[in-house]
mmCIF file of C-alpha atoms in Angstrom:
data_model
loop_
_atom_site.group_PDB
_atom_site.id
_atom_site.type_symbol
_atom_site.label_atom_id
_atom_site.label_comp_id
_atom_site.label_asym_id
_atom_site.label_seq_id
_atom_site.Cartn_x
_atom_site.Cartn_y
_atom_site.Cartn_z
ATOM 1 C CA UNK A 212 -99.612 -45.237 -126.503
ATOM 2 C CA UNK A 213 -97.398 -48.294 -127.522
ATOM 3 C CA UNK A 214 -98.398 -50.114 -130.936
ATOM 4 C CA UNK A 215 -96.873 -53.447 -129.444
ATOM 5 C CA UNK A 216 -99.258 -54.698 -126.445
ATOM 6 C CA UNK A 217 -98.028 -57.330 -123.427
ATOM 7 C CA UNK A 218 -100.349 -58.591 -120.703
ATOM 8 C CA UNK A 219 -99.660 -59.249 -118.217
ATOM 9 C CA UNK A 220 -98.116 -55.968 -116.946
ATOM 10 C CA UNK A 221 -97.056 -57.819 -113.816
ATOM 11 C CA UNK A 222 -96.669 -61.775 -113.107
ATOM 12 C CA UNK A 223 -96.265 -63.361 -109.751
ATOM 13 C CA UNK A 224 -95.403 -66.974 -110.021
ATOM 14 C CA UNK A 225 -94.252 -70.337 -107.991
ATOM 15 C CA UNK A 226 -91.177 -72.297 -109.624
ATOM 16 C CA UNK A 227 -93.745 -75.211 -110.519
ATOM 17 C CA UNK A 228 -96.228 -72.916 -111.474
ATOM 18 C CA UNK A 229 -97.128 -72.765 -116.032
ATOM 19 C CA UNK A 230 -97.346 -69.200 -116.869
ATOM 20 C CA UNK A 231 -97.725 -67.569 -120.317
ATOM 21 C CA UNK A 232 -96.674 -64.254 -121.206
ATOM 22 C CA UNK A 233 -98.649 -62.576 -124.635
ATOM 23 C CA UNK A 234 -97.289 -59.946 -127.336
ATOM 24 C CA UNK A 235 -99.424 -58.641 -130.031
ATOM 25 C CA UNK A 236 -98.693 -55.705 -132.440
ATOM 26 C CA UNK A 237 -100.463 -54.591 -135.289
ATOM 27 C CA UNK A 238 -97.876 -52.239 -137.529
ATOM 28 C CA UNK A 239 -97.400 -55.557 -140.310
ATOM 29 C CA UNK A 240 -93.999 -56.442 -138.966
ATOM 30 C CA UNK A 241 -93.004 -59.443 -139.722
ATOM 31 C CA UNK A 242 -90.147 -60.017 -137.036
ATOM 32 C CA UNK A 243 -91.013 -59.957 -133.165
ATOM 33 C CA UNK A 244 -88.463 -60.569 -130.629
ATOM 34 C CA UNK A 245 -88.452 -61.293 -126.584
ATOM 35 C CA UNK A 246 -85.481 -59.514 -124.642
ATOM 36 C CA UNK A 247 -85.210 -59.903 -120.521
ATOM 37 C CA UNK A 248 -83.817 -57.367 -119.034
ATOM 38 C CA UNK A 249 -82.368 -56.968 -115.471
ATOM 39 C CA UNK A 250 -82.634 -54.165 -113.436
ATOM 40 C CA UNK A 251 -79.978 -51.488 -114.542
ATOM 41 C CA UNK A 252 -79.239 -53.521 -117.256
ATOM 42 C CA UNK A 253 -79.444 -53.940 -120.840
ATOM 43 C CA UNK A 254 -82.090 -55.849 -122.693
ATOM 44 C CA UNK A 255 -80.761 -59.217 -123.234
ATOM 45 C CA UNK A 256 -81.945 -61.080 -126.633
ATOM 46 C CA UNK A 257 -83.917 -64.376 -126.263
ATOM 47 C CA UNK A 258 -85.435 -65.575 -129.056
ATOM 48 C CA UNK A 259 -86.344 -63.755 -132.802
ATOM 49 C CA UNK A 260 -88.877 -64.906 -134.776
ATOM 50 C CA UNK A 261 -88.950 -64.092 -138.561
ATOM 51 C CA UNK A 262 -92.158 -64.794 -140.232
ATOM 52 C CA UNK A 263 -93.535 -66.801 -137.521
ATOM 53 C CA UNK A 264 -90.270 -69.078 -137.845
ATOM 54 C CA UNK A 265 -87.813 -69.271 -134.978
ATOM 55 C CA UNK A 266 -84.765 -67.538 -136.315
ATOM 56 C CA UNK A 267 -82.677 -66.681 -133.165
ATOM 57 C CA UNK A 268 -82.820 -69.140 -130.140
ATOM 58 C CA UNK A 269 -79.697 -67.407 -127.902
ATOM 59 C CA UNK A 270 -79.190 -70.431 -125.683
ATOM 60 C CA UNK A 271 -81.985 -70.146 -123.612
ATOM 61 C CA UNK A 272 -83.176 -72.592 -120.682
ATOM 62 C CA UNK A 273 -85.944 -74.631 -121.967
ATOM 63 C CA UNK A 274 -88.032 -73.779 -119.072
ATOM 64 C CA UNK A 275 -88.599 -70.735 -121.362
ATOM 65 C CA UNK A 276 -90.542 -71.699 -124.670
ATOM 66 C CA UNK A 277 -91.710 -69.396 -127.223
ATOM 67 C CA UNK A 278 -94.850 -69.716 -129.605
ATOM 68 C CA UNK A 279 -95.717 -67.307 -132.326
ATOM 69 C CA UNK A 280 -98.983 -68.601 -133.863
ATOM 70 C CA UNK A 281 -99.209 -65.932 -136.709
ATOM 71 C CA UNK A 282 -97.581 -62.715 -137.359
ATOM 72 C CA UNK A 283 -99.406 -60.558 -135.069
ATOM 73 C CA UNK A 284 -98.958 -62.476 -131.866
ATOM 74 C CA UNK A 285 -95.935 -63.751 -129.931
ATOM 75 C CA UNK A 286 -96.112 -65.924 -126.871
ATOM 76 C CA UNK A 287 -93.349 -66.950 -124.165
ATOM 77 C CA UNK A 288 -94.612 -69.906 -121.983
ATOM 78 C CA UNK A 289 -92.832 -70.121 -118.379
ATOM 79 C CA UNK A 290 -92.601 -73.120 -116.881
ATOM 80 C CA UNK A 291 -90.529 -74.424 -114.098
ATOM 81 C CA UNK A 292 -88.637 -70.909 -113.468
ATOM 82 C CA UNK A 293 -86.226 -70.077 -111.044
ATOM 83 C CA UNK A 294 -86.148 -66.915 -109.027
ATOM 84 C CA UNK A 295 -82.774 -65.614 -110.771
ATOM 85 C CA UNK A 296 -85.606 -65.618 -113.400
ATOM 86 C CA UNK A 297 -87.081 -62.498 -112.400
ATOM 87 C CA UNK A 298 -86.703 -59.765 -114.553
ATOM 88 C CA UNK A 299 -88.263 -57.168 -117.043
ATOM 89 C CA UNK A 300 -89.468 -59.119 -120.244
ATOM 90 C CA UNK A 301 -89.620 -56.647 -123.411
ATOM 91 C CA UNK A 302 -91.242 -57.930 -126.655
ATOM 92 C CA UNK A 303 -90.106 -55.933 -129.787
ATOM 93 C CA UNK A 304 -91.212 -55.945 -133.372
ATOM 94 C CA UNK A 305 -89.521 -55.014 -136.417
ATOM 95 C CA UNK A 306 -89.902 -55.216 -140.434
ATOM 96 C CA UNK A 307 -87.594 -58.074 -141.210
ATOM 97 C CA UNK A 308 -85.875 -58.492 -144.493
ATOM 98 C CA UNK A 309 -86.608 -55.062 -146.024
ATOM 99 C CA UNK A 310 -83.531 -52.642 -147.560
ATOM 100 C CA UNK A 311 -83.796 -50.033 -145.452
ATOM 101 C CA UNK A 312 -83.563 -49.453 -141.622
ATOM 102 C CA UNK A 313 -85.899 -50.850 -139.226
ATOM 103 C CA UNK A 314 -85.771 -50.029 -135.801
ATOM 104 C CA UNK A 315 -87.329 -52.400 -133.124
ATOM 105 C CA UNK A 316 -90.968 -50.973 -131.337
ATOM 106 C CA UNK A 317 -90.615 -52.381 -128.014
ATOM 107 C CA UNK A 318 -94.062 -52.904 -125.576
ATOM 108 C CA UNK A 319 -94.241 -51.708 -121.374
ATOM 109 C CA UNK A 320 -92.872 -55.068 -120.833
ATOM 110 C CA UNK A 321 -94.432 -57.424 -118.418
ATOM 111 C CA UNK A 322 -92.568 -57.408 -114.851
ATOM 112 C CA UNK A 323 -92.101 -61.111 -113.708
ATOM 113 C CA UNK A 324 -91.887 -62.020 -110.045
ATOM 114 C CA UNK A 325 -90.787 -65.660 -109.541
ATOM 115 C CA UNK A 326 -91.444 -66.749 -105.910
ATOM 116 C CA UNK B 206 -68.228 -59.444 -133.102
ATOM 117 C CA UNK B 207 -69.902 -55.991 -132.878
ATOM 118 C CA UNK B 208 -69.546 -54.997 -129.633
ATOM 119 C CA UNK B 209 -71.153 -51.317 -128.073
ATOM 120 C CA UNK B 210 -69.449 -48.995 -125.269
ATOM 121 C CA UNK B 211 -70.847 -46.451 -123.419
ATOM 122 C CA UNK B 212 -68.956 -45.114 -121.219
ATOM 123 C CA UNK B 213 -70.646 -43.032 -119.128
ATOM 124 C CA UNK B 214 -72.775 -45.067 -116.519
ATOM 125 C CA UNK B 215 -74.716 -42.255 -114.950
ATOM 126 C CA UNK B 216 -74.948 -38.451 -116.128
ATOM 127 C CA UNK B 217 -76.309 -35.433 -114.236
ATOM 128 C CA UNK B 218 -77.535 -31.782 -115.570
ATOM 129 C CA UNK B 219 -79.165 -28.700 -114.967
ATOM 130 C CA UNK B 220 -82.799 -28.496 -116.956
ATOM 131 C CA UNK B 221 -82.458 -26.068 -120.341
ATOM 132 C CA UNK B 222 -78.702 -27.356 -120.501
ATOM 133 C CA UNK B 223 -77.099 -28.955 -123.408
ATOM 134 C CA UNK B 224 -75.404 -32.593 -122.751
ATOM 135 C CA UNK B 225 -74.083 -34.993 -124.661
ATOM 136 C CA UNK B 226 -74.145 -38.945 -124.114
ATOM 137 C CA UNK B 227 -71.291 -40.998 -125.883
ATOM 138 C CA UNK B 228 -70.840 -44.080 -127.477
ATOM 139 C CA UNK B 229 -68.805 -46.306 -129.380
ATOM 140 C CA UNK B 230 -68.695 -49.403 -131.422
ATOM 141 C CA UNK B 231 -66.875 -51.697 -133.210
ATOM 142 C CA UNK B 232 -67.468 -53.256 -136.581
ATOM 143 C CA UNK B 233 -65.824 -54.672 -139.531
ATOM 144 C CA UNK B 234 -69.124 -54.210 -141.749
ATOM 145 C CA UNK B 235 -69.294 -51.211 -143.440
ATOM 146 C CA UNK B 236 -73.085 -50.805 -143.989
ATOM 147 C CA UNK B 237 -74.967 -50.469 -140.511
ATOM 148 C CA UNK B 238 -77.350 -48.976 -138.663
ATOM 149 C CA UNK B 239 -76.935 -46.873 -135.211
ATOM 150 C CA UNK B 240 -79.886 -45.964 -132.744
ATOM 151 C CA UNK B 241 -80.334 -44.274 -129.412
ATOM 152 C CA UNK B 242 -82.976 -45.412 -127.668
ATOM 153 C CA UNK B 243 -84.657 -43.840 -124.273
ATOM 154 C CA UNK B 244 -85.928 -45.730 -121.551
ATOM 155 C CA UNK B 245 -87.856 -43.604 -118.818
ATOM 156 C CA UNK B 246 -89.138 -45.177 -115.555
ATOM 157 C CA UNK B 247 -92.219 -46.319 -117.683
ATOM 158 C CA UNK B 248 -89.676 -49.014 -118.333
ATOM 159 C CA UNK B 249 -90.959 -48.240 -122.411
ATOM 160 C CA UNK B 250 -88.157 -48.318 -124.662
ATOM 161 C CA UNK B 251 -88.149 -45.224 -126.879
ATOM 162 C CA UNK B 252 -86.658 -44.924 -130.305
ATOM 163 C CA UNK B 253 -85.134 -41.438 -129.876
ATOM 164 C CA UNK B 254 -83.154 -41.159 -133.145
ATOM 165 C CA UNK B 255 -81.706 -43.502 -135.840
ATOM 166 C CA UNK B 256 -78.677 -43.376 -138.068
ATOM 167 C CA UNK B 257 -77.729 -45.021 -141.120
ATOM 168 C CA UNK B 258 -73.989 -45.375 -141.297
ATOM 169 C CA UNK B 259 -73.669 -44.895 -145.434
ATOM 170 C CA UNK B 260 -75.331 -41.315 -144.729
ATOM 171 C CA UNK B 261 -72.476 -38.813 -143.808
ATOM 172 C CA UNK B 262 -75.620 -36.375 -142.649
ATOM 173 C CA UNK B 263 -75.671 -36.188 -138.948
ATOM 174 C CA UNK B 264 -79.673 -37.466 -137.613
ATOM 175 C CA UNK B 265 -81.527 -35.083 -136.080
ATOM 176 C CA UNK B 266 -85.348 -35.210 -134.185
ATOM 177 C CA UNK B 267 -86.147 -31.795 -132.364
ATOM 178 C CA UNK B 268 -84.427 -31.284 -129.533
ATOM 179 C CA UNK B 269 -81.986 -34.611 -130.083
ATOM 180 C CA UNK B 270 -79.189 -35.000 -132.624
ATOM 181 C CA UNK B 271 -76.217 -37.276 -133.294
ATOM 182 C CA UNK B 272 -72.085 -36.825 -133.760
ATOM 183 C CA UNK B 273 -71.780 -39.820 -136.406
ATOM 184 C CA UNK B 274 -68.013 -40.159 -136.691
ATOM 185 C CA UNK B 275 -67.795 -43.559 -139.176
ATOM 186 C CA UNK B 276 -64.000 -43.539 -139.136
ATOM 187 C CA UNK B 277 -63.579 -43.126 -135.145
ATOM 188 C CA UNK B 278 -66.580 -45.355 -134.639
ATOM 189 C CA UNK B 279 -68.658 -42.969 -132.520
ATOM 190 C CA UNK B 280 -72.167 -42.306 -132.223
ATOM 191 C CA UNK B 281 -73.295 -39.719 -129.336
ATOM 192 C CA UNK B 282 -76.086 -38.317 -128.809
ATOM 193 C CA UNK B 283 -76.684 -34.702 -128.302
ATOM 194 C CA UNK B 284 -79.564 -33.147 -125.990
ATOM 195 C CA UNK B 285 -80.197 -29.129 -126.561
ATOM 196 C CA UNK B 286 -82.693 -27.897 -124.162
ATOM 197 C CA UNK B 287 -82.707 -30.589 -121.735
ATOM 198 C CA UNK B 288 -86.407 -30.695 -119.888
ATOM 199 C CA UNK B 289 -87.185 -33.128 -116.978
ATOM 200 C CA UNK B 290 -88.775 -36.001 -119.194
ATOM 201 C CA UNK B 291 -85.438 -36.631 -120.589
ATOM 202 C CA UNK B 292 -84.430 -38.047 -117.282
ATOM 203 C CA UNK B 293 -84.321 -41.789 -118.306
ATOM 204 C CA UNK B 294 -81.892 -44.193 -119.086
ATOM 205 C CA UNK B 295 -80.056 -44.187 -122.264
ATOM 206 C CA UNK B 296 -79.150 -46.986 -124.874
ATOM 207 C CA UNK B 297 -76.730 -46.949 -127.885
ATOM 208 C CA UNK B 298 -77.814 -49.662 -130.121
ATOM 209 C CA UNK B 299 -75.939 -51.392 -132.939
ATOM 210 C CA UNK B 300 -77.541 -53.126 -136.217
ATOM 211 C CA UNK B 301 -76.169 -54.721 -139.509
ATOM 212 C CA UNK B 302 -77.580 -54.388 -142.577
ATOM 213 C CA UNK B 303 -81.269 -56.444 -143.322
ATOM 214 C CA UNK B 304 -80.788 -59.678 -143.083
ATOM 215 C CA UNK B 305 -79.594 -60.177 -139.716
ATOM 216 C CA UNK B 306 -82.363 -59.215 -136.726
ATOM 217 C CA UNK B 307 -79.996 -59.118 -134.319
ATOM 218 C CA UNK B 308 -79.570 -55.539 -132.625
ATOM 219 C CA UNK B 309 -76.537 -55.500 -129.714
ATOM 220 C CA UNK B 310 -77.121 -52.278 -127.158
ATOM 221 C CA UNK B 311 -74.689 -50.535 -124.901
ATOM 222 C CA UNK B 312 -75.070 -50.731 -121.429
ATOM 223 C CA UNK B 313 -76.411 -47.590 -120.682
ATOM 224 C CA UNK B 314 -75.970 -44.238 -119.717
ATOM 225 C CA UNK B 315 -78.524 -42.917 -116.592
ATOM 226 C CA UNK B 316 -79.332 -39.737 -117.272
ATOM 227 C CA UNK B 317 -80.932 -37.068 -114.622
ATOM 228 C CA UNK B 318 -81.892 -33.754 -115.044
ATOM 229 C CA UNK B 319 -82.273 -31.726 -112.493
ATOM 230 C CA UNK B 320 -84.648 -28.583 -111.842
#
């Protein structure tokens, strides 16, 4: 069982279509993270947030906007994508900030189809 | 700019062998932390094992264990006993010290074993 939870598992959406992707864990971390990852590939670093402030924006498309409201939950909020768009999107958590290592607990990831 | 190297893309072994996965980075910090991560078809990435580079101790979890060679920059990963739920795809991942939640992964070694 994964401590860090993502609905939907899968996503089918048009390129004018408003989607939201959710994250929640419940381990006290206090950084969460959203990677995409293409088949074969990688996970590719969006966006880190570090008690619930944006710390890492890695040039991202602002069709892709991320919300974390408090420390459990993390949100990613789709909107206008474009099919080269489709991918595996991981969230992770971590302790952030703390002296010793802290290795990232990644959810199943939601698959996103954009049509 | 840490960068990580894997550089074998796909792997292949008998079940109940031994087979070892290698990576390697490059750093100027001298305080880091290494981990191999597993990702199975689940899609689910795994922590496998974690290393922190100021401990000369090679890591070691059951049937997994590490080569940490600071000075040559190399990190593999070492599976005894190989069974077929090892058959996933392998990451190296790189991390500095707290402060920075930024972790940088290889691209991947696919690992199959075969019955």
């Amino acid at each position: 069982d994964t401590e860090v939870t993502q609905t939907p598992k899968h996503l089918v959406m048009g390129m004018t279509n408003k989607k939201s992707l959710k994250c929640e864990q419940h381990m006290g971390h206090r950084a969460m993270y959203w990677y995409k990852q293409k088949a074969k590939k990688p996970p590719e670093l969006m966006f880190v947030y570090s008690y619930e402030k944006l710390s890492i924006n890695e040039s991202v498309p602002s069709r892709f906007s991320p919300e974390c409201p408090n420390s459990s939950l993390l949100n990613l909020h789709l909107h206008a994508l474009q099919p080269e768009d489709s991918a595996l999107y991981l969230c992770a958590s971590s302790h952030s900030g703390e002296k010793y290592n802290s290795p990232l607990h990644f959810g199943n990831g939601t698959r996103l189809t954009v049509t | 700019a840490q960068t990580v190297t894997q550089s074998q893309p796909e792997m292949s072994v008998q079940e109940a062998e031994t087979v070892t996965l290698s990576c390697t980075y490059d750093t100027s910090e001298s305080n880091y932390y290494l981990f191999w991560y597993k990702q199975p078809p689940s899609r689910q990435m795994i922590l496998v094992i974690r290393q922190e580079a100021y401990k000369q101790q090679n890591a070691t979890e059951n049937r997994f264990s590490v080569n940490f060679q600071k000075a040559a920059k190399s990190f593999s990963l070492k599976i005894s006993d190989s069974q077929l739920g090892d058959t996933a795809m392998y990451f190296c991942a790189f991390m500095k010290p707290p402060g920075d939640d930024k972790i940088i992964f290889g691209k991947g070694t696919r690992l199959h074993i075969l019955p």
